[in-house]
Coordinates of C-alpha atoms (C1' of nucleotides) in Angstrom, one line a residue:
Chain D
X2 CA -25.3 3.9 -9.8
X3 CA -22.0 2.1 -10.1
X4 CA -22.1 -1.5 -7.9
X5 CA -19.3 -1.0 -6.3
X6 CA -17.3 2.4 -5.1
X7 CA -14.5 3.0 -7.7
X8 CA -10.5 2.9 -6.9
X9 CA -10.5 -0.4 -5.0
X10 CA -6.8 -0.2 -5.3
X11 CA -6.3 2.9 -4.2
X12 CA -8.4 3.0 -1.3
X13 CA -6.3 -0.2 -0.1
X14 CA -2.9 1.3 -0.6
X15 CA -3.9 4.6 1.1
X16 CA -5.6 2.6 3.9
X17 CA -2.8 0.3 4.0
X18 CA -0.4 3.3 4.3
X19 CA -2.0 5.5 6.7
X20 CA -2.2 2.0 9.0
X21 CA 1.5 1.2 9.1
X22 CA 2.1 4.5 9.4
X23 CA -0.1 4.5 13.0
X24 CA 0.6 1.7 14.1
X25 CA 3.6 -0.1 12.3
X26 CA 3.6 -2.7 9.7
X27 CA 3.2 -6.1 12.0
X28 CA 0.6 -4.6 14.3
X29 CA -1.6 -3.7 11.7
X30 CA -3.8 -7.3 9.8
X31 CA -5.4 -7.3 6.4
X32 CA -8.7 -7.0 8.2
X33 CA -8.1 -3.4 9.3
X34 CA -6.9 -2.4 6.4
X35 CA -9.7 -3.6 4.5
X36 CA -12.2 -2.2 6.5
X37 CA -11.2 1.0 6.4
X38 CA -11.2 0.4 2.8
X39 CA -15.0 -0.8 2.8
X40 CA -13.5 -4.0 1.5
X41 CA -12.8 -7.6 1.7
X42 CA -10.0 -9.4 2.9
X43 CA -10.7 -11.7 -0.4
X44 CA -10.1 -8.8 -2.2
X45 CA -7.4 -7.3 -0.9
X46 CA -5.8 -10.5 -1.8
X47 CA -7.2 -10.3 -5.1
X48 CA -5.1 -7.3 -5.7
X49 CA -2.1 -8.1 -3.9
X50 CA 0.0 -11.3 -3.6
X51 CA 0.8 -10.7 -0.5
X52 CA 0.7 -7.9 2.4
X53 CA 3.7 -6.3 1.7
X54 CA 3.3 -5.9 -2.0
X55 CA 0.4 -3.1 -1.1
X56 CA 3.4 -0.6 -0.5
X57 CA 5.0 -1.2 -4.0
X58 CA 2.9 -0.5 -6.2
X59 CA 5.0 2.4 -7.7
X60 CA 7.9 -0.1 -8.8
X61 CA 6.9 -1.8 -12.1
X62 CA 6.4 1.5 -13.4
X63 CA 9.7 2.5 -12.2
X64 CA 11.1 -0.4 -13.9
X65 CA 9.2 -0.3 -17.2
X66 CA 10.1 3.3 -18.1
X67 CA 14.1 2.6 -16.7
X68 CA 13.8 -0.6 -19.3
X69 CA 12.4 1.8 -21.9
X70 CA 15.1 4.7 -21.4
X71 CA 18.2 1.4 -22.4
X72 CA 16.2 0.1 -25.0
X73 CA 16.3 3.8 -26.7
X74 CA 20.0 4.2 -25.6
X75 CA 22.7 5.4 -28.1
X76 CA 24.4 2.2 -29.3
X77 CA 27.7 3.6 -28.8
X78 CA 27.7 4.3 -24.9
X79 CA 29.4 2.0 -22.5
X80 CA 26.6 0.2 -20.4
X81 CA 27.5 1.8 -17.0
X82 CA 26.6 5.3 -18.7
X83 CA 23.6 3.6 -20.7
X84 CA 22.3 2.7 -17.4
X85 CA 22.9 5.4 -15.1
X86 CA 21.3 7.6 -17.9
X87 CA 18.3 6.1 -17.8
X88 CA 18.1 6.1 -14.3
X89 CA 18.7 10.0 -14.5
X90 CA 16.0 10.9 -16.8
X91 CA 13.4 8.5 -14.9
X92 CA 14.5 10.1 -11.4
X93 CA 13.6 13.8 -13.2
X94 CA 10.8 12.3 -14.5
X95 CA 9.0 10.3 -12.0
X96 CA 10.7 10.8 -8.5
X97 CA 12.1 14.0 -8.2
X98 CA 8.5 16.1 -8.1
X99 CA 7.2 14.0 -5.5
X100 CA 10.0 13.9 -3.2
X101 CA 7.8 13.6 -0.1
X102 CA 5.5 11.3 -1.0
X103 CA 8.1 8.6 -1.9
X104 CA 10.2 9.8 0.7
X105 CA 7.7 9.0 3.2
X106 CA 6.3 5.3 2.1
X107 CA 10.5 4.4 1.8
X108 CA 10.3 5.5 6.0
X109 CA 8.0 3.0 6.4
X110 CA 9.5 0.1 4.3
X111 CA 13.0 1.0 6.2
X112 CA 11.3 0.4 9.6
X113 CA 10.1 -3.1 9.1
X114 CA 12.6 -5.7 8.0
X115 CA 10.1 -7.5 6.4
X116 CA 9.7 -4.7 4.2
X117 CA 12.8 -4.1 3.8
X118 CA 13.3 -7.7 2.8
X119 CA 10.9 -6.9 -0.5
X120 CA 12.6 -3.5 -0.9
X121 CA 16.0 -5.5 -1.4
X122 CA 14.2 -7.9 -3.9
X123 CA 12.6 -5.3 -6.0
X124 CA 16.0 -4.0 -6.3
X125 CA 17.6 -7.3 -7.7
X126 CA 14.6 -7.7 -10.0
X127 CA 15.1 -4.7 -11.2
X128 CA 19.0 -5.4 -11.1
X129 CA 18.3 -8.5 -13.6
X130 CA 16.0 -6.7 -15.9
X131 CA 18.6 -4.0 -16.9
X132 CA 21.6 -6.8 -17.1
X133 CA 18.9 -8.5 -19.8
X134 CA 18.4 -5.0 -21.3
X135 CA 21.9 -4.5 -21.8
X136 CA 22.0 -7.8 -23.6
X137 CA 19.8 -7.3 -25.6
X138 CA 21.8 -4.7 -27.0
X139 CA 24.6 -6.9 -27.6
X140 CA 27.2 -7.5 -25.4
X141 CA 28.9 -9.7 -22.7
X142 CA 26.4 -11.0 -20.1
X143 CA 29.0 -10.4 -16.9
X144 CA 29.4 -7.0 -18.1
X145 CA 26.0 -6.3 -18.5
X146 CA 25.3 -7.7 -14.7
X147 CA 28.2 -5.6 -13.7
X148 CA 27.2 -2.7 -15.2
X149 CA 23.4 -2.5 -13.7
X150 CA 24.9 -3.8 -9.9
X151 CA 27.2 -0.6 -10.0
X152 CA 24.2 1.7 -11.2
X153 CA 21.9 0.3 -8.9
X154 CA 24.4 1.1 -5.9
X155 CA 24.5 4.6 -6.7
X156 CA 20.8 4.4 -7.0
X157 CA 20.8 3.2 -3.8
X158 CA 23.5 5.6 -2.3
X159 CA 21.9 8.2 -4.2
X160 CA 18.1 7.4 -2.9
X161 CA 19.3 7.6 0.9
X162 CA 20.5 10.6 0.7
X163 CA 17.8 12.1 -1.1
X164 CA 14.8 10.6 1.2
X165 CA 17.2 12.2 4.5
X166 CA 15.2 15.8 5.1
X167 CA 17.6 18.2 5.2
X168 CA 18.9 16.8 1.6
X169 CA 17.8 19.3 -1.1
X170 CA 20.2 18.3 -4.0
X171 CA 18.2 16.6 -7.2
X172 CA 18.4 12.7 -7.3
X173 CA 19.9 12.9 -10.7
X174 CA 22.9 15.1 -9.1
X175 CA 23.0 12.7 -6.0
X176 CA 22.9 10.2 -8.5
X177 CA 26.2 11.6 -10.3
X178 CA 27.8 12.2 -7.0
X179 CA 27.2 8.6 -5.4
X180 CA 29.0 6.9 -8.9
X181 CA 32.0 9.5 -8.3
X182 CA 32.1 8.2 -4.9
X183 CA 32.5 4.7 -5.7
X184 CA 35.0 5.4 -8.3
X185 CA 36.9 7.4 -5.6
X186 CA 36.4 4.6 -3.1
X187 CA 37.6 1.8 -5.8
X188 CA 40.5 3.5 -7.2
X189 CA 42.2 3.3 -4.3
X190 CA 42.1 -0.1 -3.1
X191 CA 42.1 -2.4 -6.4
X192 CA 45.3 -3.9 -6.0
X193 CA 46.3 -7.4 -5.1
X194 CA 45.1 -9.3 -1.9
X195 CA 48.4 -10.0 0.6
X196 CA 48.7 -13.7 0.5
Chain T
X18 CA 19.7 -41.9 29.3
X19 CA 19.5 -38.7 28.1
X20 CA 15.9 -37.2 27.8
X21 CA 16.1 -36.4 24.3
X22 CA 18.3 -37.2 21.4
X23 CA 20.9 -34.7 20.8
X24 CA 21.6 -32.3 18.1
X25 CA 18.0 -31.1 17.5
X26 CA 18.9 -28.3 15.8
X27 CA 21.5 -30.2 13.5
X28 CA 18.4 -33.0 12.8
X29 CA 16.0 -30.0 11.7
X30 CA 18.5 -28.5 9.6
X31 CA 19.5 -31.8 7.6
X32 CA 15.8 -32.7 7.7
X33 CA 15.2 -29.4 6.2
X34 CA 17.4 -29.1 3.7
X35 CA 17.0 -32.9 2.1
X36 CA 12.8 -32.0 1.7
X37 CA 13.6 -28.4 0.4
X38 CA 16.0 -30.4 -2.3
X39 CA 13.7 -33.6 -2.9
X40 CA 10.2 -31.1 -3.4
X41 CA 11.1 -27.5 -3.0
X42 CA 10.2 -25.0 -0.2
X43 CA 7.1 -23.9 -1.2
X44 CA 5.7 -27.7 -1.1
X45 CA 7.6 -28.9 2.2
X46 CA 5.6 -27.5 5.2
X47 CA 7.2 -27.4 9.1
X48 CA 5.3 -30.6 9.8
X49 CA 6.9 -32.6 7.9
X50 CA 10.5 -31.3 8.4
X51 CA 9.7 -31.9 12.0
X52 CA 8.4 -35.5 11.8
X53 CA 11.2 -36.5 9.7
X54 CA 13.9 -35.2 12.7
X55 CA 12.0 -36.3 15.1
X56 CA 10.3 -33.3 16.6
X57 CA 7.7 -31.1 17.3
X58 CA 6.5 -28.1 14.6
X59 CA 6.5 -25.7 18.3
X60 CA 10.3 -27.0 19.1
X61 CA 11.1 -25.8 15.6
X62 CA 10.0 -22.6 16.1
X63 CA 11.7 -22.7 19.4
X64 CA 14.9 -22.4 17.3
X65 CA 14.3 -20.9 14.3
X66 CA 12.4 -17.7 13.9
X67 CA 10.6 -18.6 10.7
X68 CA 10.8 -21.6 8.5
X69 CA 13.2 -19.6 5.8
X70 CA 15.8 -19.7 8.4
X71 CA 16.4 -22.8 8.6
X72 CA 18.9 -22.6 5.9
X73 CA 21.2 -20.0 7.3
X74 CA 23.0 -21.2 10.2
X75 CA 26.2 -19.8 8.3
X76 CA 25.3 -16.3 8.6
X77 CA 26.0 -15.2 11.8
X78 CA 29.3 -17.1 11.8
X79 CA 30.3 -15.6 9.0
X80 CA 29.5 -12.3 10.1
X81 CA 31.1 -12.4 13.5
X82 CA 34.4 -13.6 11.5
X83 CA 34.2 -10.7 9.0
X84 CA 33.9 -8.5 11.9
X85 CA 36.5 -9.9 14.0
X86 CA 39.0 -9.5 10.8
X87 CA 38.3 -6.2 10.5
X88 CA 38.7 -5.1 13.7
X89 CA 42.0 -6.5 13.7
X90 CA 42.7 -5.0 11.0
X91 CA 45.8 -2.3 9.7
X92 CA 44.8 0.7 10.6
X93 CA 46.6 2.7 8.0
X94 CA 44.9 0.7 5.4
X95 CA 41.9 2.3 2.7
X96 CA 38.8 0.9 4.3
X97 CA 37.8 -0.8 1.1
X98 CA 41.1 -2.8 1.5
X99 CA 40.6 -3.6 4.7
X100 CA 36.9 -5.3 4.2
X101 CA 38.5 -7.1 0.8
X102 CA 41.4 -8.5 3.0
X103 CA 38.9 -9.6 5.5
X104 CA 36.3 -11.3 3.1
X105 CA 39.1 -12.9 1.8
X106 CA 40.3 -14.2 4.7
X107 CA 37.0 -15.5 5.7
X108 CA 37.0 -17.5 2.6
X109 CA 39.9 -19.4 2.8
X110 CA 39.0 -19.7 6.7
X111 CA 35.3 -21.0 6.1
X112 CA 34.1 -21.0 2.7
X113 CA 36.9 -22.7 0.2
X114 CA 37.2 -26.1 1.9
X115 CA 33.4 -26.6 1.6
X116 CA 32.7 -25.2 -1.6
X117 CA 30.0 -28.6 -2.5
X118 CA 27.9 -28.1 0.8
X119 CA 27.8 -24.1 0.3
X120 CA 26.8 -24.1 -3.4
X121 CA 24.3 -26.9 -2.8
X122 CA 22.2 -24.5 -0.2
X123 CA 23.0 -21.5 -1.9
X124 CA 20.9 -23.4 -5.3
X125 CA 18.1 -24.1 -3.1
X126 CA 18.0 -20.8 -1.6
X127 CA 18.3 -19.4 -5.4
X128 CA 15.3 -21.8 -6.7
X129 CA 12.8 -19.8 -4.5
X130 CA 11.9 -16.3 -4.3
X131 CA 10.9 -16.0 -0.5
X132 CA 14.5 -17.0 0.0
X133 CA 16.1 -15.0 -1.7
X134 CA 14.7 -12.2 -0.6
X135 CA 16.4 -13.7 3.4
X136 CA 19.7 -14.1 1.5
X137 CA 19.3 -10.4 0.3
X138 CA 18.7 -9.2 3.9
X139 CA 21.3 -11.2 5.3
X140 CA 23.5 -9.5 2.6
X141 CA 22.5 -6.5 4.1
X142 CA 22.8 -7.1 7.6
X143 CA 26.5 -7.7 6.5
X144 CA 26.9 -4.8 4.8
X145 CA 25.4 -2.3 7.7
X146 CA 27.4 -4.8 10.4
X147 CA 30.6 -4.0 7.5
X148 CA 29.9 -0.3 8.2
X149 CA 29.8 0.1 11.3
X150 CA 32.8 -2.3 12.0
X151 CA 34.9 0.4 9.6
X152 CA 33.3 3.4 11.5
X153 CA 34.9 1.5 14.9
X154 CA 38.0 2.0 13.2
X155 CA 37.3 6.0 12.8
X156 CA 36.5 7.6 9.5
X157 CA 33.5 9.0 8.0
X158 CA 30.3 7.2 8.3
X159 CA 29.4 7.7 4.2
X160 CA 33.1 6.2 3.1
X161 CA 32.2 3.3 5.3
X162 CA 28.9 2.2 4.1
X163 CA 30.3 2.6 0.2
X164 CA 33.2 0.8 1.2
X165 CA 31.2 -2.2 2.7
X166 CA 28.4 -1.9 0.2
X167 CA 31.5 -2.0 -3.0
X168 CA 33.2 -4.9 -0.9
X169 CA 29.8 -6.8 -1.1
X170 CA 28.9 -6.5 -4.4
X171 CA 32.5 -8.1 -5.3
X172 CA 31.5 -10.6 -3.1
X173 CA 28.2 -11.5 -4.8
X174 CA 30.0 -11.2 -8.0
X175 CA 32.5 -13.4 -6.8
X176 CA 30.0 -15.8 -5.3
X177 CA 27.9 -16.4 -7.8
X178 CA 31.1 -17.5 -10.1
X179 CA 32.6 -19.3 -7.2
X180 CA 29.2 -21.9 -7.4
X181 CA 29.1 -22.6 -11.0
X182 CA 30.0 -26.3 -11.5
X183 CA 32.7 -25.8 -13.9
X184 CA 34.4 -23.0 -11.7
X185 CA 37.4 -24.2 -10.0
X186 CA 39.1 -21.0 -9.1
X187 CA 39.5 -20.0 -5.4
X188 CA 36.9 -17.7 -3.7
X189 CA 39.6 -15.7 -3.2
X190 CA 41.0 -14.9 -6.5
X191 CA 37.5 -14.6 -8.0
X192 CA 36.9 -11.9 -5.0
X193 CA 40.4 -9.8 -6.4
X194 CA 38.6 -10.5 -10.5
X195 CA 35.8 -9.1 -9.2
X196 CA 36.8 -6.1 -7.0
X197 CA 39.0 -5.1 -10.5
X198 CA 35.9 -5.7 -12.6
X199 CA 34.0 -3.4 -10.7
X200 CA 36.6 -0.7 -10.9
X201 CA 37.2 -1.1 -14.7
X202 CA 33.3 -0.6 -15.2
X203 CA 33.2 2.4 -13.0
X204 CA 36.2 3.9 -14.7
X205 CA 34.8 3.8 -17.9
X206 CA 31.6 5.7 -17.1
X207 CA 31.9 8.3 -14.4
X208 CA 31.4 11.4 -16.3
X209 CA 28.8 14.4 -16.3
X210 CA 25.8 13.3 -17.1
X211 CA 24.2 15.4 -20.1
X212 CA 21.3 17.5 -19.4
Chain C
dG6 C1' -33.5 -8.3 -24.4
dT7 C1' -29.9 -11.6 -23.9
dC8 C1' -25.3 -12.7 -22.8
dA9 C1' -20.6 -12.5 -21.6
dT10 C1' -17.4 -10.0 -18.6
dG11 C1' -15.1 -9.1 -14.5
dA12 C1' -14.7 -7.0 -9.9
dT13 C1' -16.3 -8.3 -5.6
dT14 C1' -18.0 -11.4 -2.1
dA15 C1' -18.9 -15.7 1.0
dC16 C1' -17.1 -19.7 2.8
dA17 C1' -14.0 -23.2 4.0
dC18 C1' -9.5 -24.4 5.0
dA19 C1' -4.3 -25.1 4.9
dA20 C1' -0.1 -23.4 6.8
dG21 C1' 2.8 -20.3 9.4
dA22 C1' 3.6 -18.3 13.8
dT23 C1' 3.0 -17.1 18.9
dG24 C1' 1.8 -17.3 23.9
dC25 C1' 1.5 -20.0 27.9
dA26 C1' 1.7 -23.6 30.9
dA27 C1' 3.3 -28.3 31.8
dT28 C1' 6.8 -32.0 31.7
dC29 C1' 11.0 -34.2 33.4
dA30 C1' 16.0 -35.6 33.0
dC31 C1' 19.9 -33.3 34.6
dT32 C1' 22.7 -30.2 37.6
dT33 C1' 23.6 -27.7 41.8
dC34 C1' 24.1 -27.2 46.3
dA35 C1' 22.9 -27.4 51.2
Chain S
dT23 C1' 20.9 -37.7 50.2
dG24 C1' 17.5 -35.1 48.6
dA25 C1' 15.3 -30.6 47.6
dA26 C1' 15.3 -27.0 44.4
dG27 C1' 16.2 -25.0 40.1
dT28 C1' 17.4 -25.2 35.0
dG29 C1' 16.3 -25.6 30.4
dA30 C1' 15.0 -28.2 26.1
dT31 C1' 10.9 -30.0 24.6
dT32 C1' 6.0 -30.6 24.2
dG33 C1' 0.6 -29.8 23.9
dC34 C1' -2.9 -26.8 23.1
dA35 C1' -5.3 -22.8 21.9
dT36 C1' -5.4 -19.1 19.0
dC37 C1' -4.3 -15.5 15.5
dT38 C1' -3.0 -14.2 10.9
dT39 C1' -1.8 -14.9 6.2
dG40 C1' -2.9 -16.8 2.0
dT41 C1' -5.7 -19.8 -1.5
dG42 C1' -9.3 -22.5 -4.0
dT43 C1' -13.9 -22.4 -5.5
dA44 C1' -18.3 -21.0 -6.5
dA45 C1' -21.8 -17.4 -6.4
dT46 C1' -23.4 -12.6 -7.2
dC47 C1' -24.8 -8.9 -10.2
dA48 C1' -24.0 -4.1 -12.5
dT49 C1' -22.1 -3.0 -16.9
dG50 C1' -21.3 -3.1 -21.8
dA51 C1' -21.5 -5.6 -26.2
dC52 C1' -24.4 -7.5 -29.7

DNA sequence: GTCATGATTACACAAGATGCAATCACTTCA
DNA sequence: TGAAGTGATTGCATCTTGTGTAATCATGAC
């Protein structure tokens, strides 16, 4: 027989989940968590930096396949399009048929601001890995920036509205929508600051 | 005499920042900050929630004077105008004549991951506190949070130009460049995605 | 059969953070 | 004048997170 039950990692996360869920984020200590995992706290910490990072473990895949989608981009495409491509095909491919799942574990991160906190910086990791891929296409480095800040807030407008329950839309069309709407928004008030 | 030296808050601050500079955050720990103001590590937490906020005494200032601006603001204006004339405004008022100070703390904050994920929450504070100051003003509650979320991301643009050493454009200007940046990307790339 | 690997564990401990009660200069007000 | 209340600071105990280090021992390679 195996020494030790498999899916260590697992076991934590869906512990970890189901805790915060019952009883909120703060409330709930690494010692709970691990013992409803049969685990130790030594381990959990093995696994995890930190507390918080149990909830994420979903977003270096994200990024890696969003990083892979620019890299195999057609050279010719401004980088706004480049990116919000990408972030199309990996929302058909690795969000959108497990709405409620994701939907769920963003509830809890939005009712904790601690969580939230590591939301916000996944996002501008994630942020700084696309302006790199763009470079590394070739290109100017403030464009690149400025192109993957302006996808990443329609990812972001986008993503609300998808996790909100009565929303039945596909990301990819929220996602569409959401850069309309900024373009809408911008157009009309890009003209000179009154001195 | 008085009972206690004045300005504890103001002695922690200072203390803090000159250890965070001389051996970074991660290796200055809430004793030592305290012994070098002259205080206890429990007064300390008296006044500050957690030892990351420390550093941003600015934050709520600046927040209460965006609000304030916008509040006051035209009411026949586009409500992305209005949060760009207000940001703005709060430059010149707060921000330009201190550039040094505020790009000092803003490169420790940047040096260290746990603080940048604060700054990031801070940022979105602002941005929800933006929102809801626009939907004050009447108007739907969707324009507002793009308007305040596009207004901020001009800002961070603008920011991060306005503390490189060899920038010596105003805040302000760099907030108009930035706002026209973001509309020159977006104008470029909002088209049907392709299936 | 021996050995290296690697996930897990035990233990000790630093550091951050909180609750609670005590101190005591200063202010208020009868 | 003096009694009472205020509020910033402190001391102490305690909980929780997070880390360094060494030990354990099934598994797989050779």
């Amino acid at each position: 027989m195996p020494r030790w039950k498999p899916g260590a990692v697992d076991r934590l996360q869906t512990a970890a989940l189901e805790l915060f869920d019952e009883q909120g984020f703060e409330r709930t200590t690494v010692a709970e968590i691990v013992q409803r995992a049969g685990l130790t706290q030594r381990t959990f910490f093995n696994h995890f930096a930190d507390k918080r990072e149990v909830l994420f473990g979903l977003s270096s895949e994200l990024q890696r396949e969003i990083i892979g989608e620019i890299a195999a981009a057609d050279a010719a495409l401004p980088p706004l399009e480049v990116v919000m491509r990408a972030l199309g095909a990996v929302a058909d491919k690795l969000l959108e048929h497990r709405r409620a799942v994701v939907a769920h574990r963003y509830a809890v991160i939005a009712a904790n601001p601690e969580l939230m906190e590591r939301e916000l910086g996944k996002n501008a990791a994630l942020t700084d890995a696309i302006a790199a891929a763009l470079r590394e296409r070739g290109g100017d480095a403030d464009a690149a920036y400025l192109a993957a800040s302006v996808a990443m807030l329609a990812e972001q407008v986008a993503f609300r509205a998808w996790t909100r329950p009565d929303e039945t839309r596909a990301l990819r069309d929220l996602l569409q929508d959401a850069l309309h709407a900024v373009r809408t928004t911008v157009d009309a008030a890009d003209r000179p600051l009154p001195a």
